Structures are given as structure tokens and as C-alpha cells.
Amino acid sequence: MPAQENELQAVSLALRTARANQTPIQPPSKTWPTLDAEDGFKIQQISTEHAVQNGDRLVGYKLGNIAKVMQDAFGLDHPDYGFLLASTFVYESTTIRRKDYIKPYVELEPAFVLRGPLKGPNITVADVMNAIDYAIPAIEIIDSRVQNWEIGLADTLADNGSTGAVILGGTPKKLTELTLRDTRGTLRFNDKEVMDGNTANVLGNPISAVAWLVNRLAAYDIEFQPGQVILPGSCLQAVPMEEAGHWKCTFEGWGTVEFDVV
């Protein structure tokens, strides 16, 4: 039996309050046992609409847990996805306060900026290539509002794909300048390498992941618009952001994104 509208509103409010107070809640699927993945997406739609009505702006979409290393790390067997809001974007080389998050992790992934629209179903990798204007190295800080990341698919969808913050780098490149089926990425903290991976981990290449996302969200009549930012998912296992220091996140032969944590 699907959840009732008042339940969906209650979960949205609980998660928004948890974000505002940096205080996690029990998994929504435990508190509201009837919740399923479709309910989770409806909840993130409610939360996004609430944000936009209060002055925020929808600027794109994200895909998460597409790489097996990420699914293994968080105990999921299916990707999650969410809306990108302008309020979550942070400038490169600025300082992030650890206390503004609950239990954050750092991810490295490419970001794509669209020059054309995309709407599924039946979008191909070639369609995605034709719609992308350029790619940028990006950091996503994921941060669940659920205690101890005890998430199922319904929980992380309700929590907007566990979004925290997005940092875009300053080295945009055309797809023809990159080899996204084989680009190594590394995370360094205080000048020590703490994780590495390859863009091939993202469904063979991150462009395929964007096609998957476009086709999945077609079920909700969502069309990607020119100028929007699309995050296809991390190419490496996310690393906990637990202490103060300096992060340097690099795609070899492409560019670096850096930020500080206090």
C-alpha cells in the first residue's frame, strides 16, 4: 500500500529539519514502514519544491552509488538519484566547516554542463554526447540525514540522494579532449593519497551513467535542460571527511579541485 500524502510530507519535514539542525533521524523506512522507492522520490520532489518556493533554484540532477565500490560501501544494490539545488554549491578553494554536516564523505566525479535538452526514454550515449557542452572536475560531499548511514534505497531517495555540497573545478574541457572511459582520479588529504579510482568504474564511462539517469527520470516526466549540471556518480570509494585539513582531488591530465575543512 503506497504511503499517504501526509506521511510523505512528514518525512520531508523530518529530513529538512535534520539537515537544518545537523541532527540525524532514524531511517524513514523504519519509522514509516510502508515507504518504498517511489515514495522516496516523491519525498525528494516535495523537499525540492519547498526549497524552490523559498528562494532556492533547481540547477541539475545527480546520480549516486552507480559504481560497485560505492554500492558495497553503503550496502546498496541500486543507484540513487536526486535534484541539485544552487544552495548546495560551494566555491572552489574556499573553507568548509565540518560542523555544518552530520557524517560527510568526499567523492571525486566529473560534472557535465548541458548545451541541449535531454529527455527519455530511449536516450542513447550518443544523444548524451551531443547534448553535453563541456565537462568539469567536481567534488561532491555526500551527507546522510539518516543515523549512521543506515540507508535503504527508499531512505536515500527520500534524502535527495544524500546530497551535501558540490564544488565545481575551473578546468572545463570538451568531451573530445578527454578519455572518460579511462581517466584516473585521486583524493589527497593533507598531501597524502587516501583513495584512487577510474572513470571506467562509472558504468563503463560516466556518459553512460547520464544516459541511465535521463531514462530513469523519464518515468517522472523530467527533462534535463540546457545549462543544467549533471553529476554521474563517483569514480572511487567515498572517503570520510572527519577532521580539519586540506583536500586535493585530481583527475590525471585534466584538473584539480581543492578545498579546506575547519
Coordinates of C-alpha atoms in Angstrom, one line a residue, residues 112-216:
F112 CA 28.7 17.8 -17.2
V113 CA 27.1 21.0 -18.3
L114 CA 24.4 20.7 -21.0
R115 CA 24.0 22.8 -24.1
G116 CA 20.9 20.8 -25.2
P117 CA 17.9 19.2 -23.6
L118 CA 17.7 15.5 -22.8
K119 CA 14.5 13.5 -22.1
G120 CA 14.0 9.8 -22.1
P121 CA 13.0 7.1 -22.5
N122 CA 15.4 5.6 -25.1
I123 CA 18.2 8.2 -24.8
T124 CA 21.5 6.7 -26.0
V125 CA 25.1 7.5 -25.1
A126 CA 25.4 9.3 -28.5
D127 CA 22.4 11.5 -27.5
V128 CA 24.1 12.4 -24.3
M129 CA 27.4 13.3 -26.0
N130 CA 25.6 15.6 -28.4
A131 CA 23.8 17.4 -25.5
I132 CA 26.9 18.0 -23.4
D133 CA 28.7 21.3 -23.7
Y134 CA 31.7 20.6 -21.5
A135 CA 32.9 18.6 -18.5
I136 CA 34.4 19.8 -15.3
P137 CA 36.2 18.0 -12.4
A138 CA 33.9 18.1 -9.4
I139 CA 33.7 17.2 -5.8
E140 CA 30.5 16.0 -4.2
I141 CA 30.3 15.9 -0.4
I142 CA 27.6 13.4 0.5
D143 CA 26.0 13.6 3.9
S144 CA 23.1 11.4 5.0
R145 CA 20.4 12.8 7.4
V146 CA 19.9 9.1 8.4
Q147 CA 21.7 7.9 11.5
N148 CA 25.0 6.1 10.8
W149 CA 24.1 5.9 7.0
E150 CA 21.7 3.1 7.8
I151 CA 20.0 3.6 4.4
G152 CA 18.0 1.5 2.1
L153 CA 17.0 2.8 -1.4
A154 CA 13.8 4.5 -0.1
D155 CA 15.7 6.3 2.6
T156 CA 18.5 7.7 0.4
L157 CA 16.0 8.7 -2.3
A158 CA 13.8 10.5 0.3
D159 CA 17.0 12.3 1.4
N160 CA 17.6 13.5 -2.1
G161 CA 20.4 11.0 -2.8
S162 CA 22.2 12.0 0.4
T163 CA 23.3 15.4 -1.1
G164 CA 25.6 17.6 0.9
A165 CA 27.6 20.0 -1.2
V166 CA 29.0 20.3 -4.7
I167 CA 32.3 22.0 -5.7
L168 CA 33.0 22.6 -9.4
G169 CA 36.6 22.9 -10.6
G170 CA 37.9 25.5 -13.0
T171 CA 39.2 23.4 -15.9
P172 CA 36.3 22.8 -18.3
K173 CA 37.1 20.6 -21.3
K174 CA 35.2 19.3 -24.3
L175 CA 34.5 15.6 -24.4
T176 CA 36.8 15.2 -27.4
E177 CA 39.7 16.4 -25.1
L178 CA 39.0 13.7 -22.5
T179 CA 39.1 9.9 -22.3
L180 CA 36.3 9.3 -19.9
R181 CA 36.3 5.5 -20.2
D182 CA 39.8 5.6 -18.7
T183 CA 40.8 8.6 -16.6
R184 CA 42.4 8.0 -13.1
G185 CA 41.2 10.1 -10.2
T186 CA 42.8 10.5 -6.8
L187 CA 41.9 12.0 -3.5
R188 CA 44.6 13.5 -1.3
F189 CA 44.2 14.8 2.3
N190 CA 46.9 16.9 3.8
D191 CA 49.1 15.8 0.9
K192 CA 48.7 12.1 1.4
E193 CA 46.8 10.0 -1.1
V194 CA 43.8 8.4 0.6
M195 CA 41.8 6.9 -2.4
D196 CA 42.1 6.4 -6.1
G197 CA 39.7 5.2 -8.8
N198 CA 39.0 5.4 -12.5
T199 CA 36.1 6.9 -14.5
A200 CA 35.6 3.5 -16.0
N201 CA 34.0 2.5 -12.7
V202 CA 31.0 4.7 -13.5
L203 CA 29.0 2.3 -15.7
G204 CA 31.9 1.8 -18.1
N205 CA 32.1 5.6 -18.6
P206 CA 30.2 8.5 -17.0
I207 CA 28.4 9.4 -20.1
S208 CA 26.6 6.0 -20.0
A209 CA 25.6 6.9 -16.4
V210 CA 24.0 10.1 -17.6
A211 CA 22.0 8.2 -20.2
W212 CA 20.8 5.8 -17.5
L213 CA 19.7 8.7 -15.3
V214 CA 17.9 10.5 -18.1
N215 CA 16.0 7.3 -19.0
R216 CA 15.2 6.6 -15.3

